[in-house]
Amino acid sequence: MKEIIISNLKEVQDRIKNACELSGRNASEVQLLLATKTVPFEKIKMAIDAGATLIGENKMQELRDKDPGLKKVNIERHFIGHLQTNKIKDVLKYVSCIQSLDRLHLAQELDRQLQKENRNLDVFIQVNTSFEESKFGLRPDEAVSFIREIKKYDTLNIKGLMTIGLLDVEKEKMQPSLRLLRLIRDEIYAAGIDNVKELKLSMGMSQDLELAIAEGSNMVRIGTSVFGNRFLGKEIWNENIAE
């Protein structure tokens, strides 16, 4: 299994490098986040030993269950799933960034807890650029006004935008939802919101990482291409599916 994960990880890194070359970009501009939903610690450790430095979890329970092993290794953890306000205190124990901020009430509760802990937190704003009911996130036309509101909370460091593109269809249908996130970023820049600059784009998964990189992604979230298909008969990207 270790050899398979090492080989898969190298293949993904090569895909990122090749996609960057085709897009005239430097591969250093694109960070690899390993999506570890349902992946046991033992497999994650194999990827870490092979050079992985960043992972993302979708569920609070998995953050907690894997923590005894992960806190002993050099790895950065992000939360990339839908976050319920009653899980904030627990999630903050384990992560340096939340990539799924999409509600003002969530921002308010995060700020309240972070003030108690006297700390700041990196956040990405999640936008539903595919307009699918199966996915969370702001409507694209809400992004600028939402960021204006979030800027009121000094504990939240806005680092970028996140989306889950339209998947399982032809390239011509997949690309617009990825391009839209880049256009939203440009719109945010044009709005001239104080100190909101150099926003990263977190988009691209196993199926569409090349398209995402072509559209400006700075972080691809890869699970299946490294760890194999853990969701036979399920849609991993359908955030309304309970595990």
Coordinates of C-alpha atoms in Angstrom, one line a residue:
M1 CA 0.0 0.0 0.0
K2 CA 2.8 2.4 0.8
E3 CA 4.3 2.0 -2.6
I4 CA 1.0 2.7 -4.2
I5 CA 0.4 5.9 -2.3
I6 CA 4.0 7.1 -3.0
S7 CA 3.4 6.4 -6.7
N8 CA 0.0 8.0 -6.8
L9 CA 1.4 11.1 -5.0
K10 CA 4.2 11.5 -7.5
E11 CA 1.7 11.1 -10.4
V12 CA -0.5 13.9 -9.0
Q13 CA 2.6 16.1 -8.5
D14 CA 3.5 15.4 -12.1
R15 CA 0.0 16.3 -13.2
I16 CA 0.2 19.6 -11.3
K17 CA 3.7 20.4 -12.8
N18 CA 2.5 19.6 -16.4
A19 CA -0.7 21.6 -16.0
C20 CA 1.3 24.6 -14.8
E21 CA 3.7 24.3 -17.7
L22 CA 0.8 24.2 -20.2
S23 CA -0.7 27.3 -18.5
G24 CA 2.6 29.2 -18.4
R25 CA 2.7 29.1 -14.6
N26 CA 5.3 28.1 -12.1
A27 CA 4.4 24.9 -10.2
S28 CA 5.4 26.6 -7.0
E29 CA 2.2 28.7 -7.3
V30 CA 0.0 25.6 -6.7
Q31 CA -0.2 23.9 -3.4
L32 CA -1.4 20.3 -3.0
L33 CA -3.9 19.6 -0.2
L34 CA -4.7 16.0 0.4
A35 CA -8.4 15.5 1.1
T36 CA -8.4 12.8 3.7
K37 CA -12.1 12.1 4.3
T38 CA -12.5 8.5 5.5
V39 CA -8.7 7.9 5.1
P40 CA -7.2 6.3 8.2
F41 CA -4.2 7.8 9.9
E42 CA -1.9 5.0 8.7
K43 CA -2.4 5.9 5.0
I44 CA -2.1 9.6 5.7
K45 CA 1.2 8.9 7.5
M46 CA 2.4 7.1 4.3
A47 CA 1.7 10.3 2.3
I48 CA 3.3 12.5 4.9
D49 CA 6.4 10.3 4.8
A50 CA 6.4 10.8 1.0
G51 CA 6.4 14.6 1.3
A52 CA 2.8 15.7 1.9
T53 CA 2.6 18.8 4.0
L54 CA -1.1 19.8 4.0
I55 CA -4.3 17.8 4.5
G56 CA -8.0 18.7 4.7
E57 CA -10.7 17.1 6.7
N58 CA -14.5 17.4 6.2
K59 CA -15.7 16.0 9.5
M60 CA -15.1 17.0 13.1
Q61 CA -15.1 13.4 14.3
E62 CA -12.3 12.5 11.9
L63 CA -10.2 15.5 13.1
R64 CA -10.6 14.2 16.6
D65 CA -10.0 10.6 15.9
K66 CA -6.9 11.1 13.8
D67 CA -5.4 13.8 16.1
P68 CA -3.3 11.5 18.4
G69 CA -1.3 10.4 15.4
L70 CA -1.3 13.6 13.4
K71 CA -0.2 15.9 16.2
K72 CA 3.1 13.9 16.3
V73 CA 4.0 14.7 12.7
N74 CA 4.8 17.8 10.8
I75 CA 1.5 18.5 8.9
E76 CA -0.8 21.5 8.4
R77 CA -4.5 20.8 8.7
H78 CA -7.4 22.7 7.1
F79 CA -11.1 22.1 7.5
I80 CA -12.8 21.9 4.1
G81 CA -16.3 20.6 4.9
H82 CA -19.5 22.3 5.9
L83 CA -19.0 23.6 9.4
Q84 CA -21.9 23.7 11.9
T85 CA -21.7 26.4 14.5
N86 CA -22.0 24.0 17.4
K87 CA -18.7 22.3 16.2
I88 CA -16.6 25.5 16.0
K89 CA -14.9 25.2 19.4
D90 CA -13.9 21.6 18.7
V91 CA -12.7 22.2 15.1
L92 CA -10.5 25.1 16.2
K93 CA -8.5 22.7 18.3
Y94 CA -7.1 21.0 15.3
V95 CA -6.9 23.4 12.2
S96 CA -5.1 26.5 11.1
C97 CA -7.6 27.3 8.4
I98 CA -11.3 26.9 7.6
Q99 CA -12.0 26.8 3.8
S100 CA -15.8 26.7 4.0
L101 CA -16.9 30.1 5.5
D102 CA -20.2 30.9 3.8
R103 CA -22.5 32.3 6.4
L104 CA -22.4 35.5 8.4
H105 CA -23.7 33.8 11.5
L106 CA -20.8 31.3 11.2
A107 CA -18.3 34.2 10.9
Q108 CA -19.8 35.8 14.0
E109 CA -19.5 32.6 16.0
L110 CA -16.0 32.0 14.8
D111 CA -15.1 35.5 15.9
R112 CA -16.6 35.1 19.3
Q113 CA -14.7 31.9 20.0
L114 CA -11.5 33.2 18.6
Q115 CA -11.7 36.3 20.8
K116 CA -12.0 33.9 23.8
E117 CA -8.9 32.1 22.7
N118 CA -7.1 35.4 21.8
R119 CA -6.1 34.1 18.3
N120 CA -6.7 34.7 14.6
L121 CA -7.7 32.2 12.0
D122 CA -7.1 32.0 8.2
V123 CA -10.3 31.5 6.2
F124 CA -11.4 30.9 2.7
I125 CA -14.8 32.0 1.5
Q126 CA -16.8 29.2 -0.1
V127 CA -18.7 30.1 -3.3
N128 CA -21.2 27.8 -5.1
T129 CA -20.0 28.5 -8.6
S130 CA -21.8 25.4 -10.0
F131 CA -25.2 26.5 -8.7
E132 CA -25.9 23.0 -7.5
E133 CA -28.2 22.3 -4.6
S134 CA -25.9 19.5 -3.5
K135 CA -23.2 22.0 -2.6
F136 CA -22.9 24.7 0.1
G137 CA -21.4 28.1 -0.5
L138 CA -22.4 31.7 -1.2
R139 CA -24.1 32.6 -4.5
P140 CA -21.6 34.3 -6.7
D141 CA -23.4 37.6 -6.6
E142 CA -23.1 37.6 -2.8
A143 CA -19.3 37.3 -2.6
V144 CA -18.3 41.0 -2.6
S145 CA -20.8 42.1 0.0
F146 CA -20.1 39.1 2.2
I147 CA -16.4 39.9 2.2
R148 CA -17.2 43.5 3.2
E149 CA -19.0 42.1 6.2
I150 CA -16.3 39.6 7.1
K151 CA -13.7 42.4 7.1
K152 CA -15.4 43.7 10.3
Y153 CA -14.0 40.7 12.2
D154 CA -10.3 41.2 13.0
T155 CA -9.9 37.6 14.1
L156 CA -10.6 36.3 10.6
N157 CA -7.8 36.5 8.0
I158 CA -9.3 36.2 4.5
K159 CA -6.9 34.2 2.5
G160 CA -8.9 33.2 -0.5
L161 CA -11.9 31.7 -2.2
M162 CA -12.9 28.1 -2.4
T163 CA -15.3 26.2 -4.7
I164 CA -16.2 22.7 -5.8
G165 CA -16.6 22.8 -9.6
L166 CA -19.1 21.0 -11.6
L167 CA -18.0 17.4 -11.9
D168 CA -18.7 14.2 -13.9
V169 CA -19.5 16.1 -17.1
E170 CA -17.7 17.2 -20.3
K171 CA -14.7 19.6 -20.0
E172 CA -16.8 22.3 -21.8
K173 CA -19.3 22.2 -18.9
M174 CA -16.8 21.8 -16.1
Q175 CA -14.6 24.8 -16.9
P176 CA -17.1 27.7 -16.5
S177 CA -17.7 27.0 -12.8
L178 CA -13.9 27.2 -12.2
R179 CA -13.4 30.3 -14.3
L180 CA -16.2 32.0 -12.4
L181 CA -14.3 31.8 -9.1
R182 CA -11.4 33.6 -10.7
L183 CA -13.8 36.3 -12.1
I184 CA -15.3 36.7 -8.6
R185 CA -11.8 37.2 -7.2
D186 CA -11.2 39.9 -9.9
E187 CA -14.5 41.5 -8.9
I188 CA -13.4 41.6 -5.3
Y189 CA -10.1 43.2 -6.2
A190 CA -12.0 45.8 -8.3
A191 CA -14.2 46.6 -5.3
G192 CA -11.1 48.0 -3.5
I193 CA -12.0 46.4 -0.1
D194 CA -9.3 47.5 2.4
N195 CA -6.5 44.9 2.9
V196 CA -8.2 42.3 0.7
K197 CA -5.5 41.3 -1.8
E198 CA -3.6 38.3 -3.1
L199 CA -6.5 36.0 -2.5
K200 CA -5.7 32.4 -3.3
L201 CA -8.1 30.2 -5.2
S202 CA -8.8 26.7 -3.7
M203 CA -10.3 24.7 -6.5
G204 CA -9.6 21.5 -8.4
M205 CA -10.0 17.9 -7.5
S206 CA -8.9 14.6 -8.9
Q207 CA -11.1 14.9 -12.0
D208 CA -10.6 18.6 -12.8
L209 CA -7.2 19.7 -11.4
E210 CA -5.8 20.6 -14.8
L211 CA -8.8 22.7 -15.7
A212 CA -8.6 24.4 -12.3
I213 CA -4.9 25.2 -12.7
A214 CA -5.6 26.7 -16.1
E215 CA -8.1 29.0 -14.5
G216 CA -5.7 30.1 -11.8
S217 CA -6.1 27.7 -8.9
N218 CA -3.5 28.1 -6.2
M219 CA -4.5 25.0 -4.2
V220 CA -5.9 21.7 -5.5
R221 CA -7.7 19.3 -3.1
I222 CA -6.9 15.8 -4.0
G223 CA -8.1 12.6 -2.4
T224 CA -9.1 9.8 -4.8
S225 CA -6.1 10.1 -7.1
V226 CA -3.8 9.5 -4.1
F227 CA -5.8 7.2 -1.7
G228 CA -8.1 5.5 -4.2
N229 CA -11.9 5.5 -4.4
R230 CA -13.3 5.4 -0.9
F231 CA -16.9 6.2 -2.0
L232 CA -18.2 3.5 -4.1
G233 CA -21.7 4.4 -5.2
K234 CA -21.5 7.8 -3.6
E235 CA -20.7 11.3 -4.6
I236 CA -17.8 12.6 -2.5
W237 CA -18.4 16.2 -3.5
N238 CA -22.1 16.0 -2.5
E239 CA -21.8 17.9 0.9
N240 CA -25.4 16.9 1.9
I241 CA -24.5 13.2 2.0
A242 CA -24.0 12.1 5.6
E243 CA -21.1 9.7 6.2

